[in-house]
XYZ file of N, CA and C in Angstrom:
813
model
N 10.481 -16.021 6.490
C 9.458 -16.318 5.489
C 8.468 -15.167 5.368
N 8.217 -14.331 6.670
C 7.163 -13.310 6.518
C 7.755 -12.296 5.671
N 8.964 -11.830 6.089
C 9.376 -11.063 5.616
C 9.652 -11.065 3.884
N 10.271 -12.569 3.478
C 9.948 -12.453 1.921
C 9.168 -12.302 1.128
N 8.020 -12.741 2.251
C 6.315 -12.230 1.544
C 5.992 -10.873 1.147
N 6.310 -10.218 2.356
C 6.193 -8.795 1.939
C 7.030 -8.077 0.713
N 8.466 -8.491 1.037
C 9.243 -8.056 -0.110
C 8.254 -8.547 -1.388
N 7.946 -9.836 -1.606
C 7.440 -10.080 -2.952
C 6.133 -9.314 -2.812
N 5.219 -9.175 -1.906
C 4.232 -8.166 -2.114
C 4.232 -6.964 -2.900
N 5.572 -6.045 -2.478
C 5.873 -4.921 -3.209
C 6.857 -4.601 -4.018
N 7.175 -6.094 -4.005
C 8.162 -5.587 -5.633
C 7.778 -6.859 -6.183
N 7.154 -7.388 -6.435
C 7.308 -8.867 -7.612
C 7.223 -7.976 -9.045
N 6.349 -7.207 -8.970
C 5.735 -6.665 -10.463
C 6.713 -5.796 -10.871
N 7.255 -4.994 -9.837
C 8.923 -4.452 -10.661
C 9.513 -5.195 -10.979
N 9.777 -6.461 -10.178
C 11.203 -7.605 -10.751
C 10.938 -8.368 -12.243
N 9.646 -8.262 -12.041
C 9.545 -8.945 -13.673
C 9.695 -7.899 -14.634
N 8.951 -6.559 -14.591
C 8.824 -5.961 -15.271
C 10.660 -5.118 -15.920
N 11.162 -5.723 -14.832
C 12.850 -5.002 -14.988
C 13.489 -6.209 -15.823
N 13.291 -7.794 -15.356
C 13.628 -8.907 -16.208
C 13.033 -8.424 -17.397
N 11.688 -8.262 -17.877
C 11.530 -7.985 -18.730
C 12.044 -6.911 -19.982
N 12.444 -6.113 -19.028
C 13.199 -4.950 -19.911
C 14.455 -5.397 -20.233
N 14.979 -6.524 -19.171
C 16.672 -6.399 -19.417
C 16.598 -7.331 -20.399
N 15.454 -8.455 -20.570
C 15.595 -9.417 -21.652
C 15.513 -8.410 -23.248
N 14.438 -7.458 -23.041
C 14.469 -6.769 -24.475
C 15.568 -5.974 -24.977
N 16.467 -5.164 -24.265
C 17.240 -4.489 -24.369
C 18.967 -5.631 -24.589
N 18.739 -6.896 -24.047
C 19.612 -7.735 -24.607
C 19.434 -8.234 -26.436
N 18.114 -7.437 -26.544
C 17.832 -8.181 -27.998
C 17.962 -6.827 -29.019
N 17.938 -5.972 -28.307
C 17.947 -4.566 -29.223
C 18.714 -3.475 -27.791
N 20.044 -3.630 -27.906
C 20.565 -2.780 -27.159
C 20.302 -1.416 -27.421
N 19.968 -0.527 -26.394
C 19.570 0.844 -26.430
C 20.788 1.560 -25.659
N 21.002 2.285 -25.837
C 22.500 3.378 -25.084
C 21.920 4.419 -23.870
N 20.614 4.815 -24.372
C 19.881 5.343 -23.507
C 17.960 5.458 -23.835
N 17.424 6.127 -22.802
C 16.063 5.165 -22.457
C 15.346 6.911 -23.529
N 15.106 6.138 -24.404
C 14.024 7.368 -25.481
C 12.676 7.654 -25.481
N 12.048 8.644 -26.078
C 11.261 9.199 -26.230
C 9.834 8.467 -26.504
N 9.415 7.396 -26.050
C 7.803 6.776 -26.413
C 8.169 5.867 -27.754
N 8.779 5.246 -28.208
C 9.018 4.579 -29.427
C 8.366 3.677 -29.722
N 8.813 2.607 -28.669
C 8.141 1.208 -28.832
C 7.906 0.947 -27.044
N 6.817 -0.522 -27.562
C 6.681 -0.760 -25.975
C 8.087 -0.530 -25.149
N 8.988 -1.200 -25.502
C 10.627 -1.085 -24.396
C 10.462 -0.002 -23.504
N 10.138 0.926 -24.213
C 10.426 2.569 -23.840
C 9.043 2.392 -22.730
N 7.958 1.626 -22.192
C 6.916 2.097 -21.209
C 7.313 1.106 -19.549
N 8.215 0.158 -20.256
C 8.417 -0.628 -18.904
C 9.038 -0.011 -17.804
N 10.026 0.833 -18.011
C 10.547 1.696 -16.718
C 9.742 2.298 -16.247
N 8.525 2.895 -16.995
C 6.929 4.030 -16.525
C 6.791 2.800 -15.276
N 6.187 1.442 -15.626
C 5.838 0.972 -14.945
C 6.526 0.088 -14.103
N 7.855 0.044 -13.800
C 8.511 0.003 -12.656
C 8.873 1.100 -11.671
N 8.871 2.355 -12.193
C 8.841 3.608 -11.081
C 7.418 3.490 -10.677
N 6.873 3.285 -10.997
C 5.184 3.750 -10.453
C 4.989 2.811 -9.968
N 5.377 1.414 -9.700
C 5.505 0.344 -8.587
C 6.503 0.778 -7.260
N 7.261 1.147 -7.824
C 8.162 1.736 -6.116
C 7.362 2.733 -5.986
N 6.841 3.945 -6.634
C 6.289 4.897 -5.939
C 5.169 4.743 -5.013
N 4.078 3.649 -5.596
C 3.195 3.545 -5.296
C 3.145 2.849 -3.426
N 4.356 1.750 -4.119
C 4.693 0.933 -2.541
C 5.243 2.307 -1.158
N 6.368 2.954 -1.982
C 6.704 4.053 -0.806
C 5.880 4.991 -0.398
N 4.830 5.369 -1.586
C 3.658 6.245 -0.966
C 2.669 5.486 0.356
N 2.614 4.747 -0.027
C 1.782 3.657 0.998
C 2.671 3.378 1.995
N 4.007 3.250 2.071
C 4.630 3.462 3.148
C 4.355 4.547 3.964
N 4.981 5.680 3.669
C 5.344 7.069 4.091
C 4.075 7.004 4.599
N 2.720 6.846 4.127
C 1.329 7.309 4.470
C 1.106 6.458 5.767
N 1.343 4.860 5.820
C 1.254 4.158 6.863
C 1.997 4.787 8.250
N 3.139 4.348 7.999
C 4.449 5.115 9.089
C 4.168 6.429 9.687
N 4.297 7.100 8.787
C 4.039 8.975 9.032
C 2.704 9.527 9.487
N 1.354 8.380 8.695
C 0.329 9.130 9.089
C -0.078 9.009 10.486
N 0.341 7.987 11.467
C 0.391 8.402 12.530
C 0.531 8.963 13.082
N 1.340 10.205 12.869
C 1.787 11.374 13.545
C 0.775 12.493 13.393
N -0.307 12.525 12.836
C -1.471 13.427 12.653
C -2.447 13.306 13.959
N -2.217 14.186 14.415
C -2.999 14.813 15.663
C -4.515 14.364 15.656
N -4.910 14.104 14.398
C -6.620 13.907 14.459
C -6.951 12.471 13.972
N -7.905 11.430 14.242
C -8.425 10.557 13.984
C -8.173 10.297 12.632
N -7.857 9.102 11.746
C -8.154 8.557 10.533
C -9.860 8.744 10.452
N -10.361 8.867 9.463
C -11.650 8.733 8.538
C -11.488 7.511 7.672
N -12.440 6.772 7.493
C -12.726 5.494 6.655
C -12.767 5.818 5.597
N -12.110 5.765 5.292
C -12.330 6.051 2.807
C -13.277 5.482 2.840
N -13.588 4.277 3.035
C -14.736 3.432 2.593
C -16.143 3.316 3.288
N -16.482 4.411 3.619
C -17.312 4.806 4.424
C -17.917 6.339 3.871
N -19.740 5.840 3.225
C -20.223 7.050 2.950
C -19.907 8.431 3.636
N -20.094 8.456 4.996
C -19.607 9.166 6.129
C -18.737 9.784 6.243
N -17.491 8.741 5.968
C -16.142 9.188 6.462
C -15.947 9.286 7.981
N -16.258 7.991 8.634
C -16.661 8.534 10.181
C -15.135 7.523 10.443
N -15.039 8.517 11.535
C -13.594 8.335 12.484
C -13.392 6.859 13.016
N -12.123 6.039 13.356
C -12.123 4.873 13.178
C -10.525 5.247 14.074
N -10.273 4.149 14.771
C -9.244 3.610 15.377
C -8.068 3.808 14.342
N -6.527 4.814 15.209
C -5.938 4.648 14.060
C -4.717 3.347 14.021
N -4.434 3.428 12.777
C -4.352 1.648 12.138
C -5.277 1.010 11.292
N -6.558 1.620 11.230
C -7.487 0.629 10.573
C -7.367 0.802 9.254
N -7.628 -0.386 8.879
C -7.058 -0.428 7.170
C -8.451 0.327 6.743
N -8.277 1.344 5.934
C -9.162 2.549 4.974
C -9.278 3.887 6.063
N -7.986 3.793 6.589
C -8.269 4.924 6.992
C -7.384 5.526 6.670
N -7.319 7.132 6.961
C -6.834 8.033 5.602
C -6.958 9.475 6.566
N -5.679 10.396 6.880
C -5.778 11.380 7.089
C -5.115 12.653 6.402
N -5.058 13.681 6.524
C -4.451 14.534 5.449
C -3.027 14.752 5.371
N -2.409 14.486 6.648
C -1.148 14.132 7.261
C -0.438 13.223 6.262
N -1.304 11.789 6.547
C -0.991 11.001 5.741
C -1.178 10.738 4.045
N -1.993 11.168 3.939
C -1.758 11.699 2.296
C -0.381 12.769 1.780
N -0.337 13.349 2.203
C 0.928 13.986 2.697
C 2.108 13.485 2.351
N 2.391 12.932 3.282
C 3.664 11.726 3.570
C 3.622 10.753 2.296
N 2.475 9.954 1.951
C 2.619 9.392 1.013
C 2.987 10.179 -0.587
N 2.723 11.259 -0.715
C 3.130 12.211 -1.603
C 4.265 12.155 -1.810
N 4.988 12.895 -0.342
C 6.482 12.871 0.029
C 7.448 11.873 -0.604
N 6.844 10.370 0.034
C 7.659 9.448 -0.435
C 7.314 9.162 -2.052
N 6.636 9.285 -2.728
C 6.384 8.729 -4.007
C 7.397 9.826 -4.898
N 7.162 10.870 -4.107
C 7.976 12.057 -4.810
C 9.622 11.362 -5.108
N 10.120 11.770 -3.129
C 11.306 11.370 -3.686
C 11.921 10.023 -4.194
N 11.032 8.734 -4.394
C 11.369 7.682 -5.490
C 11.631 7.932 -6.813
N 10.689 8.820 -7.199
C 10.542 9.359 -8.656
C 11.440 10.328 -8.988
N 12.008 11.131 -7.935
C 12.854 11.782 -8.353
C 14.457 10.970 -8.621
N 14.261 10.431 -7.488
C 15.776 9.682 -7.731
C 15.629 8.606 -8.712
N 15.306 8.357 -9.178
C 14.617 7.064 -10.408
C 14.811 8.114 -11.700
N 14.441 9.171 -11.461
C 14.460 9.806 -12.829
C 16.013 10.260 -13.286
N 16.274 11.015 -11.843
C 18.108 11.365 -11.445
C 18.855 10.552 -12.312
N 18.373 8.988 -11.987
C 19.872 7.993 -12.447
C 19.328 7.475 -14.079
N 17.877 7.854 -14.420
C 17.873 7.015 -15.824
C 18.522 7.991 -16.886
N 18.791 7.225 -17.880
C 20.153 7.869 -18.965
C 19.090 8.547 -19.800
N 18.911 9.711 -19.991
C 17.472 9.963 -20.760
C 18.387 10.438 -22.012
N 17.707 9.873 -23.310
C 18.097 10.106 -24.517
C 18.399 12.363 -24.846
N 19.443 12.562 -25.219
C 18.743 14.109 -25.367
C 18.221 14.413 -26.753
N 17.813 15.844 -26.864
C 17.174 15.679 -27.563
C 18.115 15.915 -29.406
N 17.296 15.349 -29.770
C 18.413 15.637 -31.704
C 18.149 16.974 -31.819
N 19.435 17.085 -32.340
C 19.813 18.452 -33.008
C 19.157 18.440 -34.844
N 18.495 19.763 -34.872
C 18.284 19.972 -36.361
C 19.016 20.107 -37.401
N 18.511 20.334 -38.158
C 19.924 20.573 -39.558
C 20.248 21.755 -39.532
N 19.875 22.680 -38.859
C 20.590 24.532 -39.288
C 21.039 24.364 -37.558
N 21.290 23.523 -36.648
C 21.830 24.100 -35.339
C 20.865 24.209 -34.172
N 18.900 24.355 -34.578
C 18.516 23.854 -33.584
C 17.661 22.790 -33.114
N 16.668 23.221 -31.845
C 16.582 21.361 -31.339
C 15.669 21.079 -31.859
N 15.677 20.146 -32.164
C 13.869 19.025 -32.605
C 13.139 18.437 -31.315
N 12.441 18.715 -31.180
C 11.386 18.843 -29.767
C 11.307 17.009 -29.640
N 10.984 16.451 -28.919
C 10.829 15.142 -29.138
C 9.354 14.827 -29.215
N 8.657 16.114 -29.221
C 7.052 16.204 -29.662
C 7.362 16.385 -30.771
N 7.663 17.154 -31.412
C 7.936 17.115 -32.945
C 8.361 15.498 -33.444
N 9.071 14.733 -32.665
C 8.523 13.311 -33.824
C 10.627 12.814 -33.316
N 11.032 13.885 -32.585
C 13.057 13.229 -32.192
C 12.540 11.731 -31.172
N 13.534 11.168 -30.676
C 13.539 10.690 -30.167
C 14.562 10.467 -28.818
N 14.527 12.667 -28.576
C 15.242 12.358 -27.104
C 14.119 13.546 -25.812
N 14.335 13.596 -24.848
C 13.622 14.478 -24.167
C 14.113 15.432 -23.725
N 13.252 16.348 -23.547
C 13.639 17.652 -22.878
C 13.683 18.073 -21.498
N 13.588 19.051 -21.138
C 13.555 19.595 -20.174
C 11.571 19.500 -19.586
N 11.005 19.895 -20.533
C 9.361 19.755 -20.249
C 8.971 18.273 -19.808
N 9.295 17.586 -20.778
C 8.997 17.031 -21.119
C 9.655 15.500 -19.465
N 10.406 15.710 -18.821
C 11.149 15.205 -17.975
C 10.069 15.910 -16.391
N 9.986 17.033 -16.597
C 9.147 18.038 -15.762
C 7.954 17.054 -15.648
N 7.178 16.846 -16.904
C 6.032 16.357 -16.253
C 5.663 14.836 -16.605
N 6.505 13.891 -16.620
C 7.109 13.026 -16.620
C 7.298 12.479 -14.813
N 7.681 13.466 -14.207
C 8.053 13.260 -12.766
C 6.972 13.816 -11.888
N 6.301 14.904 -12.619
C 4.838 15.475 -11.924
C 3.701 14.177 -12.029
N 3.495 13.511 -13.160
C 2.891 12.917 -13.073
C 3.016 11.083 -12.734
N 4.039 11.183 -12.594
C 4.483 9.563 -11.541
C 4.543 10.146 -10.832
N 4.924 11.287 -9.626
C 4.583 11.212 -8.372
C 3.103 11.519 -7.796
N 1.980 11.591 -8.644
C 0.834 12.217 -8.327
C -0.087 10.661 -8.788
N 0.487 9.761 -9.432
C 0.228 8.572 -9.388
C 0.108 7.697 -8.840
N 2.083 7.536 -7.866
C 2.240 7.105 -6.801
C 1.663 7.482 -5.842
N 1.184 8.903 -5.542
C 0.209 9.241 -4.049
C -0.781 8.528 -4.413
N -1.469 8.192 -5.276
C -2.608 7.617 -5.868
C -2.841 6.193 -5.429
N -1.640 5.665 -5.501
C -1.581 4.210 -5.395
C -1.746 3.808 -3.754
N -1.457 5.264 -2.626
C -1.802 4.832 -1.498
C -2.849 4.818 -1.150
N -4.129 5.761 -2.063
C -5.053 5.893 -1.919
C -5.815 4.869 -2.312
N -5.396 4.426 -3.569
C -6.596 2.698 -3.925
C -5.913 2.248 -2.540
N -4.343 1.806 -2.302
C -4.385 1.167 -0.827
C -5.209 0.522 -0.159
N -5.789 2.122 0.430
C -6.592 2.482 1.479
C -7.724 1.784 0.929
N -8.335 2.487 0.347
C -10.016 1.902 -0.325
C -9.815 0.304 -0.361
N -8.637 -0.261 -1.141
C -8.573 -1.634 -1.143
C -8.977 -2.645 0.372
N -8.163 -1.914 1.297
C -8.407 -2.449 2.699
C -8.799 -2.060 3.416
N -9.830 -0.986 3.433
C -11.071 -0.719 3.575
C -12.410 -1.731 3.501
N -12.080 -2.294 2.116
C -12.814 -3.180 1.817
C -12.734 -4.366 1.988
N -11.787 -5.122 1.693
C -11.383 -6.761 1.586
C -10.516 -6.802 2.835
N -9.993 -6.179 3.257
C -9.057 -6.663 4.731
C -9.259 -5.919 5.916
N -9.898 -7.206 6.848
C -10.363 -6.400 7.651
C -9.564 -5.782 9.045
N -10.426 -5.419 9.861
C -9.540 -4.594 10.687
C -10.430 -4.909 12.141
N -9.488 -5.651 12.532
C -9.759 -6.243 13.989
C -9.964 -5.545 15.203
N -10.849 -4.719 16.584
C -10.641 -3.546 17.516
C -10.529 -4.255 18.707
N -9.290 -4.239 19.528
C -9.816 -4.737 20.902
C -9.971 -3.768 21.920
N -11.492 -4.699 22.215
C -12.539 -3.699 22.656
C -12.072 -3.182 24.124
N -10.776 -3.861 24.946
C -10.506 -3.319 25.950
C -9.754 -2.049 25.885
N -8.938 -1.944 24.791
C -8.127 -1.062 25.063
C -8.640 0.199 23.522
N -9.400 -0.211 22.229
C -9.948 0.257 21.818
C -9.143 0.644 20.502
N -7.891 -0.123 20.383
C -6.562 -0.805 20.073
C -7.384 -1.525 18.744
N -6.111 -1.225 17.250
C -6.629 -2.209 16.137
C -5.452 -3.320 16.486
N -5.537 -4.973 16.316
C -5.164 -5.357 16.328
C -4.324 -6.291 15.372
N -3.312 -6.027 15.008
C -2.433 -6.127 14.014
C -1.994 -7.536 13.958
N -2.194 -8.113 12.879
C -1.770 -9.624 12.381
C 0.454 -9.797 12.034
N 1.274 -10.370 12.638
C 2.373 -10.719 11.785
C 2.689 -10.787 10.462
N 3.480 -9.702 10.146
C 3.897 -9.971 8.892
C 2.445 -9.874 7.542
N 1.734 -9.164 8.432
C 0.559 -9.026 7.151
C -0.572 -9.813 7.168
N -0.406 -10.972 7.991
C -1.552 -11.925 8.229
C -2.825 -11.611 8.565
N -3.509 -12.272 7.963
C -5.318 -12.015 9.041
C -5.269 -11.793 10.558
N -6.428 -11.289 10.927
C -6.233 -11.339 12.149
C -7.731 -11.905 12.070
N -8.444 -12.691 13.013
C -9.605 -13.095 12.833
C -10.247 -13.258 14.117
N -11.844 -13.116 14.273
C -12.115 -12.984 15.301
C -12.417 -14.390 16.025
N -11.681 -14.910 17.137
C -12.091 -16.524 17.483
C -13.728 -16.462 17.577
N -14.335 -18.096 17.213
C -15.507 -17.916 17.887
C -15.871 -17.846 19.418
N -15.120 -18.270 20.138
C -14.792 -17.748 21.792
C -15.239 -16.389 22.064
N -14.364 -15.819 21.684
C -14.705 -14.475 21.501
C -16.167 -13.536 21.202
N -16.107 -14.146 19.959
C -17.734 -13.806 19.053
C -18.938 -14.264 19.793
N -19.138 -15.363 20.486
C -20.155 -16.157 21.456
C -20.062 -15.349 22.797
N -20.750 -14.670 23.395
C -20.613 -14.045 24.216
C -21.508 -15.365 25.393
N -21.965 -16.313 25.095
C -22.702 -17.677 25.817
C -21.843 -18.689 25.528
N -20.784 -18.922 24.591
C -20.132 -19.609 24.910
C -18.631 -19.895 25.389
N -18.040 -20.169 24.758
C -16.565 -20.834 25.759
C -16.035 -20.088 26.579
N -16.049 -18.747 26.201
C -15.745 -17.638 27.174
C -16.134 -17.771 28.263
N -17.513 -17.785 28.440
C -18.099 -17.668 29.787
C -18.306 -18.555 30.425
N -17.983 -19.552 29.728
C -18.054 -21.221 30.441
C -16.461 -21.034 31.377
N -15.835 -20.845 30.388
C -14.479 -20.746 31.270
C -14.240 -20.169 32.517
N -14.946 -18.478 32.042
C -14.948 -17.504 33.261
C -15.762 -18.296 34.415
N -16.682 -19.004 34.239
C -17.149 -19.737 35.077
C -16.212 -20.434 35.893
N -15.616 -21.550 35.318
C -14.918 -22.207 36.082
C -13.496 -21.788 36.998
N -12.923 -21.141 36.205
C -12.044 -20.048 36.890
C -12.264 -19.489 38.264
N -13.665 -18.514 37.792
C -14.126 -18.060 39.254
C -14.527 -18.710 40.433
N -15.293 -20.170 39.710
C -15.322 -21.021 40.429
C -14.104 -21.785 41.699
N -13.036 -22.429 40.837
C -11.821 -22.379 41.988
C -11.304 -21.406 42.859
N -11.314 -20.064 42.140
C -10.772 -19.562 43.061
C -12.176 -18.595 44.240
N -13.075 -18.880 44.402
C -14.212 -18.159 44.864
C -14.354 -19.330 46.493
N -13.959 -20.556 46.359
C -13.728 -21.387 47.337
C -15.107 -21.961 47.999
N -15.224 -22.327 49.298
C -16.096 -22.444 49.923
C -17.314 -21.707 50.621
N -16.374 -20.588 51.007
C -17.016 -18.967 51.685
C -18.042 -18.428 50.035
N -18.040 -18.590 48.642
C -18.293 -18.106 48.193
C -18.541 -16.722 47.659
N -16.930 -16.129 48.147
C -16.945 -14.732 47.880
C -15.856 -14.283 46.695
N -16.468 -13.419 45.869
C -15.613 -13.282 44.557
C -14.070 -12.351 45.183
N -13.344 -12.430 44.559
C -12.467 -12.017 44.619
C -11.617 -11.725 43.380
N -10.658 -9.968 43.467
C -10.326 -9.272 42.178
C -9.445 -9.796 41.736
N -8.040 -11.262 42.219
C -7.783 -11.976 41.317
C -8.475 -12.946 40.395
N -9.668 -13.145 40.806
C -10.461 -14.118 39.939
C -10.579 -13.216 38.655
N -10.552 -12.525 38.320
C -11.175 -11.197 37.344
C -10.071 -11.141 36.631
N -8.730 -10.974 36.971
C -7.378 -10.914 36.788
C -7.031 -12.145 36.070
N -7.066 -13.483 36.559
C -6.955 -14.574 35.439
C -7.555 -14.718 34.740
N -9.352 -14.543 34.596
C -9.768 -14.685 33.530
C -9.401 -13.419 32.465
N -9.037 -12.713 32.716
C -8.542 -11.626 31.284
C -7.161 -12.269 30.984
N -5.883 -13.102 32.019
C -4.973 -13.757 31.458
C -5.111 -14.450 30.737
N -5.873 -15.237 31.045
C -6.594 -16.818 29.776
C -6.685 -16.582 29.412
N -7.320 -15.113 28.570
C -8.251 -15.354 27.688
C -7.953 -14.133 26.708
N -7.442 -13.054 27.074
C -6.642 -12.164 26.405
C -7.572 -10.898 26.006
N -7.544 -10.279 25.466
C -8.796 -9.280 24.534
C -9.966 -9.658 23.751
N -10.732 -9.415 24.235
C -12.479 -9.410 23.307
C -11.991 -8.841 22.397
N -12.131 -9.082 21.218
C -11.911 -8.513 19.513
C -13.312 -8.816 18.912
N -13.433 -7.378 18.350
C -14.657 -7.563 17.372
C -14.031 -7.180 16.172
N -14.656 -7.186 15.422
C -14.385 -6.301 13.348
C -14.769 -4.924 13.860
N -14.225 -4.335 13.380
C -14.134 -2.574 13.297
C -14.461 -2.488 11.691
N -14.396 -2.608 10.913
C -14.540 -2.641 9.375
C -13.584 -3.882 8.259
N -14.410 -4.002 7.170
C -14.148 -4.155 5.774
C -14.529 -6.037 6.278
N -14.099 -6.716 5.180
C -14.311 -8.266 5.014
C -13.252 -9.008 4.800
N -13.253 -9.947 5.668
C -11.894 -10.622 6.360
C -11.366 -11.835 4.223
N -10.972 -10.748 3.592
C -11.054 -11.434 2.305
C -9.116 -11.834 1.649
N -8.750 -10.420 1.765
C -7.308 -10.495 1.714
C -6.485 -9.967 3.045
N -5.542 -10.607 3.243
C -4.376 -9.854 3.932
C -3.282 -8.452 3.651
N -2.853 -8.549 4.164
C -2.231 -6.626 3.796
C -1.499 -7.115 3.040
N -0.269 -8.276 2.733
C 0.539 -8.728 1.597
C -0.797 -8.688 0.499
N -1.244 -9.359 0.318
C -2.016 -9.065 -0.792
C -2.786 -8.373 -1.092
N -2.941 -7.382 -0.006
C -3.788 -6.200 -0.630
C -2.898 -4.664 -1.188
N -1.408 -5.465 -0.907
C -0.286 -4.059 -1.624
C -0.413 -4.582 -2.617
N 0.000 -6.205 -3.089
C 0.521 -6.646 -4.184
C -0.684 -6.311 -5.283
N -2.184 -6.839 -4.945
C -3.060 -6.011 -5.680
C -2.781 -4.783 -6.256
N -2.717 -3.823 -5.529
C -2.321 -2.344 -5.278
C -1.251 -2.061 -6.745
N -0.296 -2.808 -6.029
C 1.073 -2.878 -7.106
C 1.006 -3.293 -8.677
N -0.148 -4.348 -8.500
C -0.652 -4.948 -10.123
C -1.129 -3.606 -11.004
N -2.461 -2.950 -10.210
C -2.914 -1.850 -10.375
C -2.656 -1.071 -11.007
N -1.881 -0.344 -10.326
C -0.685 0.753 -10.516
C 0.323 0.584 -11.518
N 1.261 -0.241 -11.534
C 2.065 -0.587 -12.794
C 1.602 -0.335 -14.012
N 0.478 -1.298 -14.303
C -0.379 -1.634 -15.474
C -0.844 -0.317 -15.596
N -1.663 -0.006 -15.058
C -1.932 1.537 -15.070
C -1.385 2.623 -15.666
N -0.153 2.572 -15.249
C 0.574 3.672 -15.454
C 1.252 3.361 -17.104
N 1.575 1.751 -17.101
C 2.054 1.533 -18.550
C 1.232 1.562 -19.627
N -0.599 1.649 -19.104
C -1.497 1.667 -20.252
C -1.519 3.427 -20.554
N -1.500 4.090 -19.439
C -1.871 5.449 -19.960
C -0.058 6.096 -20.788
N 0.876 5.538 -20.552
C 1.733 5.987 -20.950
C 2.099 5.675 -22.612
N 1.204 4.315 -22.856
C 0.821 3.000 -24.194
C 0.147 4.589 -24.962
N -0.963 4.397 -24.115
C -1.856 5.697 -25.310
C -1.631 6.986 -25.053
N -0.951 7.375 -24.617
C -0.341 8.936 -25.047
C 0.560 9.362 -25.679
N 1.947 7.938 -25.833
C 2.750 8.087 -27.081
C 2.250 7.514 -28.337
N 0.689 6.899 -28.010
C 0.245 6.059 -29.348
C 1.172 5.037 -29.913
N 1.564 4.563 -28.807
C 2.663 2.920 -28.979
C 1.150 1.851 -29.615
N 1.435 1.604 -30.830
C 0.735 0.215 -31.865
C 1.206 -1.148 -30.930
């Protein structure tokens, strides 16, 4: 079940948006995918820029770990250093990586779509598909792929800022460790925990109590079960316990899609 969550986290908005295309293209079959015509022609914009966006945010998660230096808080005037794992954090490594991956989605996405070419003129040569054809070129494919992959890095970056803000990021304070929820879930701080006068220390009380005996002398297994019981002190390290990481991609993913299909709407001047 966790796992389908996530899948629908980062692809629901492609799956419709691909139903959607396959329903239009059942009503007006196309042979291959043209030049800005009609809406039809923006829904693939905004199904590549949903995988890109999800694999950039991958690659950046996964990979940016491997950066030698602390994450920085996006969401933080500062930019001050933060446990790495914590959601809004962001290193150059990992910007990087998320690049990487958005890249090669977009490239292979572009690889397999059937791109219209471009019409031939009446004396033998080409009609630009800026000139008003309706197939593409070579430029025109160029920055087409420059700019969905510079989108998709983009999309790891709201990411970040997103869960920065609304999802928070749990530290346990023993080991100094973010503490990561299943499958995307909250992680939340018990009030046990948060009460530093209550249940906690009532417990540690009694604990020490049995085993401290008659002689009344503490002893370093007493110390030892109460951290078994009771596990890690967790405080908030940043943002507001509002969404979970499934819904703070799928946000992400709404974003981004739409995004990419509005600026692609007004630059072919699709009515």
């Amino acid at each position: 079940m966790l796992t389908f969550c996530v899948v629908l986290a980062n692809s629901l908005v492609a799956t419709v948006l691909a139903l959607l295309h396959a329903y239009t293209l059942s009503r007006e079959p196309e042979a291959c995918y043209g030049w800005g015509r009609t809406l039809q022609d923006v829904l693939p914009i905004g199904i590549i820029a949903n995988y890109a966006s999800v694999a950039a945010d991958t690659f950046s998660s996964e990979l940016g770990i491997l950066s030698t230096h602390d994450p920085r808080l996006i969401t933080s005037p500062t930019l001050r250093r933060v446990p790495r794992g914590t959601n809004g954090g962001v290193t150059l490594w990992g910007l990087f990586a998320g690049l990487l991956g958005s890249l090669i989605v977009v490239v292979t996405a572009l690889f397999f779509t059937p791109f219209c070419p471009v019409q031939q003129g009446s004396f033998g040569g080409t009609l630009s598909s800026l000139e008003g054809g309706a197939g593409w070129g070579w430029e025109e494919k160029k920055y087409l792929a420059i700019y969905l992959t510079i989108w998709g890095a983009l999309g790891s970056v709201l990411d970040s800022v997103l869960g920065g803000l609304f999802q928070q990021s749990v530290k346990d304070t023993r080991t100094g460790r973010i503490v990561e929820g299943e499958g995307g879930r909250k992680v939340l701080v018990s009030k046990a925990e948060a009460d530093p006068q209550g249940l906690h220390y009532r417990k540690t009380a009694e604990v020490r109590a049995a085993v401290i005996g008659h002689e009344g002398k503490k002893s370093v297994p007493a110390l030892q079960k109460t951290d078994e019981l009771h596990g890690p002190m967790r405080v908030a390290e940043s943002g507001w316990a509002i969404l979970d990481n499934n819904e703070v991609n799928f946000l992400m993913a709404v974003n981004m899609s739409l995004g990419a299909m509005l600026i692609a709407t007004r630059y072919w001047d699709i009515k």
